[in-house]
Amino acid sequence: MVYRNIAFVHLSNGGHWAHKNFVSDLKAKEITVPELSRVNNRGLRYLNIYKTFSGMKKSLNGFDAIIFEDLALVGLLYSGAVDKKTKIIVIVASEWPYLIFNGFVSRPKLLLYKMLIKKVGLFIAVSNMQRDFLIKLGVKPEKIKVVYPAPKENVRKELLKIKPNLKSKNIVFVGNIRLRFGNFDLKGVDLLVKAFKEAKKRIKGLRLFIVGGNSEYIVSQYSIAEGIIFTGTVKSIADYLRKAALYVHLGRGDAMPISVTEALTAGLPTIVSEYTGSKEFVNKINQKFVVPLDYHKAAKEIEDYFNLSYAEKLRLSKKAREIGREVNEKSGRMLFKKYIEEFLDRSI
């Protein structure tokens, strides 16, 4: 059954392009929530958020279903802005489940999250890590579906042609450094820098390319070792993937970074943390490549990798590309649409 009366609601940052791609086949109406209050006084902040949500009643009425890009937006239900009969779907692609289970969320906020969760009919998690977090929070498994975000198709085609330089001593990381709670880096670049500095003591000629913006914090907080290159924002990551032998991503609750999928598609063996959603892909290459949030252990794995023979690196590269090749935009859109329509058909 095809539903035309669906809304896709996201914050004023425009919504993630991968999520917009998910909903494109549903012909959903895109609705932007104005920027929420950032005032320091908690009472005033919540009052302003309530006013923002209440003011959206006209734009959110009359939909069969609303797809929210973030669980916090489900708070719109408590403002009276959404019809009670409207079916609620949430894409789970941010770090909030990790923050809950690692003590970064206050008890009142945790209770709020649990209230919001009860209002949701279907969760679309972008990784099995997110799915597992939701189950621990009491969500029934049948209410959760997993759909992987994929690289843009034109980028994917370019990545499949790349031959990484497996004979080099180059590591690459792609991503904008994202801070929380003052100095909490979700991408784990602080751990990556420490791991690199330790591994470099034993691997001559080791270099690390950090590709992306917002590197000023890392530069200011750590004595950067020789061999670390901050590229800033670039138009294409292909050149950096092409010159590398290894990709490393030590995320803290990073749900399913597309940069990791891109690296795999380019044939780069990859090391990730146990709190990076892409670990389910990396596990298929080598279980040892999934490491704890411990830079000493990450450094040891980096060292072990560079001590492998070229033939073994080539075998791992081919395996990485096989896994990355399977993730594409078309299959993601089809699966997303299938899960939404099945959910709505059951809810009639």
CSV table of C-alpha atoms in Angstrom, one decimal:
chain,number,residue,atom,x,y,z
A,1,MET,CA,0.0,0.0,0.0
A,2,VAL,CA,1.4,3.4,-0.9
A,3,TYR,CA,1.0,6.2,1.6
A,4,ARG,CA,1.3,9.8,0.2
A,5,ASN,CA,0.4,11.6,3.4
A,6,ILE,CA,3.7,11.3,5.3
A,7,ALA,CA,5.9,14.0,6.8
A,8,PHE,CA,9.7,13.9,7.4
A,9,VAL,CA,10.6,16.2,10.3
A,10,HIS,CA,14.1,17.4,11.1
A,11,LEU,CA,15.9,20.2,12.8
A,12,SER,CA,17.0,23.5,11.2
A,13,ASN,CA,20.4,22.0,10.2
A,14,GLY,CA,18.6,20.7,7.1
A,15,GLY,CA,18.4,17.0,7.9
A,16,HIS,CA,21.1,14.5,6.9
A,17,TRP,CA,21.3,13.8,3.2
A,18,ALA,CA,21.3,10.1,3.8
A,19,HIS,CA,18.0,10.3,5.7
A,20,LYS,CA,16.5,12.4,3.0
A,21,ASN,CA,17.5,9.8,0.5
A,22,PHE,CA,15.7,7.1,2.7
A,23,VAL,CA,12.4,9.0,2.5
A,24,SER,CA,12.6,10.1,-1.1
A,25,ASP,CA,10.6,7.2,-2.5
A,26,LEU,CA,7.8,7.9,0.0
A,27,LYS,CA,7.1,11.4,-1.4
A,28,ALA,CA,7.1,12.6,2.2
A,29,LYS,CA,6.6,16.3,3.0
A,30,GLU,CA,9.7,17.8,4.5
A,31,ILE,CA,9.1,19.9,7.6
A,32,THR,CA,11.8,21.8,9.4
A,33,VAL,CA,11.7,22.5,13.2
A,34,PRO,CA,13.1,26.0,13.9
A,35,GLU,CA,16.3,26.0,15.9
A,36,LEU,CA,15.6,25.1,19.5
A,37,SER,CA,16.5,27.3,22.4
A,38,ARG,CA,20.2,27.3,23.6
A,39,VAL,CA,19.8,29.5,26.7
A,40,ASN,CA,21.6,28.3,29.8
A,41,ASN,CA,18.6,28.5,32.1
A,42,ARG,CA,17.0,25.0,31.9
A,43,GLY,CA,13.5,26.2,32.8
A,44,LEU,CA,13.6,28.9,30.1
A,45,ARG,CA,15.1,26.6,27.6
A,46,TYR,CA,12.3,24.0,28.0
A,47,LEU,CA,9.7,26.7,28.0
A,48,ASN,CA,11.1,28.1,24.7
A,49,ILE,CA,11.2,24.6,23.2
A,50,TYR,CA,7.6,24.0,24.2
A,51,LYS,CA,6.6,27.3,22.5
A,52,THR,CA,8.4,26.3,19.4
A,53,PHE,CA,6.7,22.9,19.3
A,54,SER,CA,3.3,24.4,20.1
A,55,GLY,CA,3.6,26.8,17.2
A,56,MET,CA,4.0,24.0,14.7
A,57,LYS,CA,0.4,22.6,15.2
A,58,LYS,CA,-0.9,23.7,11.8
A,59,SER,CA,2.1,22.3,9.8
A,60,LEU,CA,1.9,18.9,11.5
A,61,ASN,CA,-1.8,18.1,11.5
A,62,GLY,CA,-3.4,15.6,9.1
A,63,PHE,CA,-0.6,13.1,8.4
A,64,ASP,CA,-1.0,9.4,8.4
A,65,ALA,CA,2.6,9.1,9.7
A,66,ILE,CA,5.5,11.3,10.7
A,67,ILE,CA,9.1,10.2,10.4
A,68,PHE,CA,11.3,12.0,12.9
A,69,GLU,CA,15.0,12.3,12.4
A,70,ASP,CA,15.7,12.4,16.1
A,71,LEU,CA,13.9,11.0,19.2
A,72,ALA,CA,13.9,14.5,20.9
A,73,LEU,CA,11.6,15.7,18.2
A,74,VAL,CA,8.9,13.2,19.4
A,75,GLY,CA,8.4,15.8,22.1
A,76,LEU,CA,6.2,17.5,19.6
A,77,LEU,CA,3.5,15.0,20.6
A,78,TYR,CA,3.3,16.5,24.1
A,79,SER,CA,2.8,20.0,22.7
A,80,GLY,CA,-0.5,19.0,21.0
A,81,ALA,CA,1.0,19.7,17.6
A,82,VAL,CA,0.5,16.2,16.3
A,83,ASP,CA,-2.8,14.3,15.8
A,84,LYS,CA,-3.2,11.4,18.2
A,85,LYS,CA,-3.9,9.0,15.4
A,86,THR,CA,-0.7,9.8,13.5
A,87,LYS,CA,1.8,6.9,13.4
A,88,ILE,CA,5.2,7.8,14.8
A,89,ILE,CA,8.5,6.6,13.2
A,90,VAL,CA,12.0,7.6,14.4
A,91,ILE,CA,15.3,7.2,12.6
A,92,VAL,CA,17.9,6.3,15.2
A,93,ALA,CA,21.2,7.7,13.9
A,94,SER,CA,22.7,9.9,16.6
A,95,GLU,CA,24.7,9.2,19.7
A,96,TRP,CA,22.0,9.5,22.4
A,97,PRO,CA,21.7,5.7,23.1
A,98,TYR,CA,25.5,5.5,23.7
A,99,LEU,CA,25.3,8.6,26.0
A,100,ILE,CA,22.5,7.0,28.1
A,101,PHE,CA,24.5,3.8,28.7
A,102,ASN,CA,27.7,5.5,29.5
A,103,GLY,CA,26.5,7.9,32.1
A,104,PHE,CA,26.3,11.2,30.1
A,105,VAL,CA,22.5,11.6,30.6
A,106,SER,CA,20.9,12.9,33.8
A,107,ARG,CA,18.1,10.9,35.4
A,108,PRO,CA,15.4,13.4,34.5
A,109,LYS,CA,16.5,13.4,30.9
A,110,LEU,CA,16.6,9.6,30.9
A,111,LEU,CA,13.0,9.5,32.1
A,112,LEU,CA,12.1,11.9,29.3
A,113,TYR,CA,13.7,9.6,26.7
A,114,LYS,CA,11.8,6.6,28.1
A,115,MET,CA,8.5,8.6,27.9
A,116,LEU,CA,9.3,9.5,24.3
A,117,ILE,CA,10.2,5.9,23.3
A,118,LYS,CA,6.8,4.7,24.4
A,119,LYS,CA,5.2,7.0,21.8
A,120,VAL,CA,7.1,5.5,18.9
A,121,GLY,CA,5.6,2.8,16.7
A,122,LEU,CA,8.6,2.0,14.6
A,123,PHE,CA,12.3,2.7,15.0
A,124,ILE,CA,14.6,2.6,11.9
A,125,ALA,CA,18.1,2.0,13.4
A,126,VAL,CA,21.1,2.7,11.1
A,127,SER,CA,23.1,-0.2,12.7
A,128,ASN,CA,22.7,-3.2,14.8
A,129,MET,CA,24.6,-1.4,17.6
A,130,GLN,CA,21.8,1.1,17.7
A,131,ARG,CA,19.3,-1.7,17.6
A,132,ASP,CA,20.9,-3.4,20.6
A,133,PHE,CA,20.9,-0.2,22.6
A,134,LEU,CA,17.2,0.2,22.0
A,135,ILE,CA,16.4,-3.3,23.1
A,136,LYS,CA,18.4,-2.6,26.3
A,137,LEU,CA,16.1,0.4,26.8
A,138,GLY,CA,13.1,-1.9,26.7
A,139,VAL,CA,12.0,-1.5,23.1
A,140,LYS,CA,10.5,-4.7,21.7
A,141,PRO,CA,12.7,-6.2,18.9
A,142,GLU,CA,9.8,-6.3,16.5
A,143,LYS,CA,9.5,-2.5,16.6
A,144,ILE,CA,13.0,-2.1,15.3
A,145,LYS,CA,14.3,-2.4,11.7
A,146,VAL,CA,17.8,-1.8,10.5
A,147,VAL,CA,18.6,0.1,7.3
A,148,TYR,CA,22.2,1.1,6.5
A,149,PRO,CA,23.0,4.6,5.1
A,150,ALA,CA,25.1,4.4,2.0
A,151,PRO,CA,27.6,6.6,0.2
A,152,LYS,CA,26.2,8.7,-2.6
A,153,GLU,CA,26.1,6.6,-5.8
A,154,ASN,CA,28.5,8.8,-7.8
A,155,VAL,CA,31.0,8.7,-4.9
A,156,ARG,CA,30.5,4.9,-4.5
A,157,LYS,CA,31.3,4.3,-8.2
A,158,GLU,CA,34.5,6.3,-7.8
A,159,LEU,CA,35.5,4.5,-4.6
A,160,LEU,CA,35.1,1.1,-6.3
A,161,LYS,CA,37.8,2.1,-8.8
A,162,ILE,CA,40.4,3.0,-6.1
A,163,LYS,CA,43.4,0.9,-5.5
A,164,PRO,CA,44.7,1.7,-2.0
A,165,ASN,CA,48.5,2.0,-1.4
A,166,LEU,CA,48.9,-1.1,0.8
A,167,LYS,CA,52.6,-0.8,0.7
A,168,SER,CA,52.5,2.6,2.3
A,169,LYS,CA,52.7,3.4,6.0
A,170,ASN,CA,49.7,5.8,5.7
A,171,ILE,CA,46.6,5.8,7.9
A,172,VAL,CA,43.5,7.9,7.1
A,173,PHE,CA,40.5,9.2,9.1
A,174,VAL,CA,37.6,11.1,7.6
A,175,GLY,CA,35.2,13.1,9.6
A,176,ASN,CA,34.4,16.5,11.3
A,177,ILE,CA,35.4,16.6,14.9
A,178,ARG,CA,32.2,16.8,17.0
A,179,LEU,CA,32.5,17.9,20.6
A,180,ARG,CA,30.0,17.2,23.4
A,181,PHE,CA,30.2,18.2,27.1
A,182,GLY,CA,33.1,20.6,26.5
A,183,ASN,CA,35.8,18.2,25.3
A,184,PHE,CA,34.0,14.9,24.5
A,185,ASP,CA,34.8,14.0,20.9
A,186,LEU,CA,32.3,11.6,19.3
A,187,LYS,CA,34.6,10.7,16.5
A,188,GLY,CA,37.3,9.6,18.8
A,189,VAL,CA,40.0,11.7,17.1
A,190,ASP,CA,41.7,12.3,20.5
A,191,LEU,CA,42.1,8.6,20.9
A,192,LEU,CA,43.3,8.2,17.3
A,193,VAL,CA,46.1,10.8,17.8
A,194,LYS,CA,47.3,9.1,21.0
A,195,ALA,CA,47.2,5.6,19.3
A,196,PHE,CA,49.1,7.0,16.4
A,197,LYS,CA,51.8,8.6,18.6
A,198,GLU,CA,52.3,5.2,20.4
A,199,ALA,CA,52.3,3.1,17.2
A,200,LYS,CA,54.7,5.5,15.5
A,201,LYS,CA,57.4,4.7,18.1
A,202,ARG,CA,57.6,1.2,16.6
A,203,ILE,CA,56.5,1.8,12.9
A,204,LYS,CA,59.0,3.9,11.0
A,205,GLY,CA,57.6,6.3,8.5
A,206,LEU,CA,54.0,6.1,9.9
A,207,ARG,CA,51.7,9.0,8.8
A,208,LEU,CA,48.2,9.9,9.7
A,209,PHE,CA,45.9,12.0,7.5
A,210,ILE,CA,43.0,13.5,9.4
A,211,VAL,CA,40.5,14.7,6.7
A,212,GLY,CA,37.8,17.0,7.7
A,213,GLY,CA,37.0,20.2,9.6
A,214,ASN,CA,37.0,21.4,13.2
A,215,SER,CA,40.6,20.1,13.9
A,216,GLU,CA,41.5,23.2,15.9
A,217,TYR,CA,40.5,21.6,19.2
A,218,ILE,CA,42.7,18.6,18.7
A,219,VAL,CA,45.6,20.8,17.6
A,220,SER,CA,45.2,23.0,20.7
A,221,GLN,CA,44.8,20.1,23.2
A,222,TYR,CA,47.5,17.6,22.2
A,223,SER,CA,51.1,17.9,21.3
A,224,ILE,CA,50.8,16.7,17.7
A,225,ALA,CA,53.4,14.2,16.6
A,226,GLU,CA,55.4,14.5,13.5
A,227,GLY,CA,53.6,12.6,10.7
A,228,ILE,CA,50.1,13.9,11.5
A,229,ILE,CA,48.6,15.9,8.6
A,230,PHE,CA,45.3,17.8,9.1
A,231,THR,CA,43.9,18.5,5.7
A,232,GLY,CA,40.8,20.5,6.6
A,233,THR,CA,37.6,20.1,4.6
A,234,VAL,CA,38.3,18.7,1.1
A,235,LYS,CA,36.1,18.4,-2.0
A,236,SER,CA,36.9,14.7,-2.5
A,237,ILE,CA,38.3,12.1,-0.1
A,238,ALA,CA,39.3,9.7,-2.9
A,239,ASP,CA,42.9,11.0,-3.1
A,240,TYR,CA,43.5,10.3,0.6
A,241,LEU,CA,41.9,6.9,0.5
A,242,ARG,CA,44.0,6.1,-2.5
A,243,LYS,CA,47.3,6.8,-0.8
A,244,ALA,CA,46.4,5.0,2.5
A,245,ALA,CA,47.0,1.4,3.7
A,246,LEU,CA,44.6,1.6,6.7
A,247,TYR,CA,41.5,3.4,7.9
A,248,VAL,CA,41.0,3.9,11.6
A,249,HIS,CA,37.8,5.2,13.3
A,250,LEU,CA,37.5,5.1,17.2
A,251,GLY,CA,34.0,6.5,17.6
A,252,ARG,CA,32.2,7.0,20.9
A,253,GLY,CA,28.6,6.0,19.9
A,254,ASP,CA,29.1,6.9,16.2
A,255,ALA,CA,26.0,5.2,14.9
A,256,MET,CA,27.1,4.2,11.4
A,257,PRO,CA,29.6,6.7,9.9
A,258,ILE,CA,29.3,6.7,6.2
A,259,SER,CA,33.1,7.5,6.0
A,260,VAL,CA,33.8,4.0,7.2
A,261,THR,CA,31.6,2.5,4.6
A,262,GLU,CA,33.4,4.6,2.0
A,263,ALA,CA,36.7,3.4,3.2
A,264,LEU,CA,35.6,-0.2,3.0
A,265,THR,CA,34.2,0.4,-0.5
A,266,ALA,CA,37.6,1.7,-1.5
A,267,GLY,CA,39.2,-1.5,-0.3
A,268,LEU,CA,40.8,-0.1,2.8
A,269,PRO,CA,41.2,-2.5,5.7
A,270,THR,CA,39.7,-0.7,8.7
A,271,ILE,CA,40.0,-0.6,12.5
A,272,VAL,CA,37.1,0.7,14.5
A,273,SER,CA,36.1,0.9,18.2
A,274,GLU,CA,33.5,-1.3,19.7
A,275,TYR,CA,31.3,1.8,20.0
A,276,THR,CA,31.3,2.5,16.2
A,277,GLY,CA,28.2,1.1,14.4
A,278,SER,CA,30.3,-0.1,11.5
A,279,LYS,CA,31.9,-2.7,13.7
A,280,GLU,CA,29.4,-5.3,12.3
A,281,PHE,CA,31.0,-4.8,8.9
A,282,VAL,CA,34.6,-4.7,10.2
A,283,ASN,CA,34.0,-7.9,12.2
A,284,LYS,CA,33.6,-9.7,8.9
A,285,ILE,CA,37.1,-8.7,7.8
A,286,ASN,CA,38.9,-9.5,11.1
A,287,GLN,CA,37.4,-9.6,14.6
A,288,LYS,CA,40.6,-8.2,16.0
A,289,PHE,CA,40.0,-5.0,14.1
A,290,VAL,CA,37.2,-4.1,16.5
A,291,VAL,CA,39.0,-2.6,19.5
A,292,PRO,CA,37.9,-1.2,22.9
A,293,LEU,CA,38.0,2.5,23.6
A,294,ASP,CA,41.6,2.2,24.7
A,295,TYR,CA,44.3,3.9,22.6
A,296,HIS,CA,46.9,1.4,23.8
A,297,LYS,CA,45.0,-1.5,22.3
A,298,ALA,CA,44.3,0.5,19.2
A,299,ALA,CA,48.0,1.2,18.8
A,300,LYS,CA,48.8,-2.4,19.2
A,301,GLU,CA,46.3,-3.4,16.4
A,302,ILE,CA,47.7,-0.7,14.2
A,303,GLU,CA,51.2,-2.0,14.7
A,304,ASP,CA,50.1,-5.6,14.1
A,305,TYR,CA,48.5,-4.6,10.9
A,306,PHE,CA,51.5,-2.9,9.4
A,307,ASN,CA,53.6,-6.0,10.3
A,308,LEU,CA,51.4,-8.2,8.1
A,309,SER,CA,52.7,-9.3,4.7
A,310,TYR,CA,51.6,-7.5,1.6
A,311,ALA,CA,49.7,-10.7,0.5
A,312,GLU,CA,47.7,-10.7,3.7
A,313,LYS,CA,46.9,-6.9,3.5
A,314,LEU,CA,45.7,-7.5,-0.1
A,315,ARG,CA,43.4,-10.3,1.1
A,316,LEU,CA,42.0,-8.0,3.7
A,317,SER,CA,41.6,-5.2,1.2
A,318,LYS,CA,39.6,-7.4,-1.2
A,319,LYS,CA,37.4,-8.6,1.7
A,320,ALA,CA,36.8,-4.9,2.8
A,321,ARG,CA,35.7,-4.0,-0.7
A,322,GLU,CA,33.3,-7.0,-0.9
A,323,ILE,CA,31.6,-5.8,2.2
A,324,GLY,CA,31.5,-2.1,1.2
A,325,ARG,CA,30.1,-2.9,-2.2
A,326,GLU,CA,27.0,-4.4,-0.7
A,327,VAL,CA,25.9,-1.1,0.8
A,328,ASN,CA,24.2,1.1,-1.7
A,329,GLU,CA,21.5,3.9,-1.9
A,330,LYS,CA,19.0,2.0,-4.0
A,331,SER,CA,18.8,-1.0,-1.7
A,332,GLY,CA,18.6,1.3,1.4
A,333,ARG,CA,15.7,3.3,-0.1
A,334,MET,CA,13.8,0.1,-1.1
A,335,LEU,CA,14.2,-1.5,2.4
A,336,PHE,CA,13.3,1.7,4.2
A,337,LYS,CA,10.1,2.1,2.1
A,338,LYS,CA,9.2,-1.6,2.6
A,339,TYR,CA,9.5,-1.3,6.4
A,340,ILE,CA,7.5,1.9,6.5
A,341,GLU,CA,4.7,0.5,4.3
A,342,GLU,CA,4.5,-2.8,6.2
A,343,PHE,CA,4.3,-0.9,9.5
A,344,LEU,CA,1.5,1.4,8.2
A,345,ASP,CA,-0.4,-1.5,6.7
A,346,ARG,CA,-0.3,-3.3,10.1
A,347,SER,CA,-1.5,-0.2,11.8
A,348,ILE,CA,-4.7,0.3,9.9
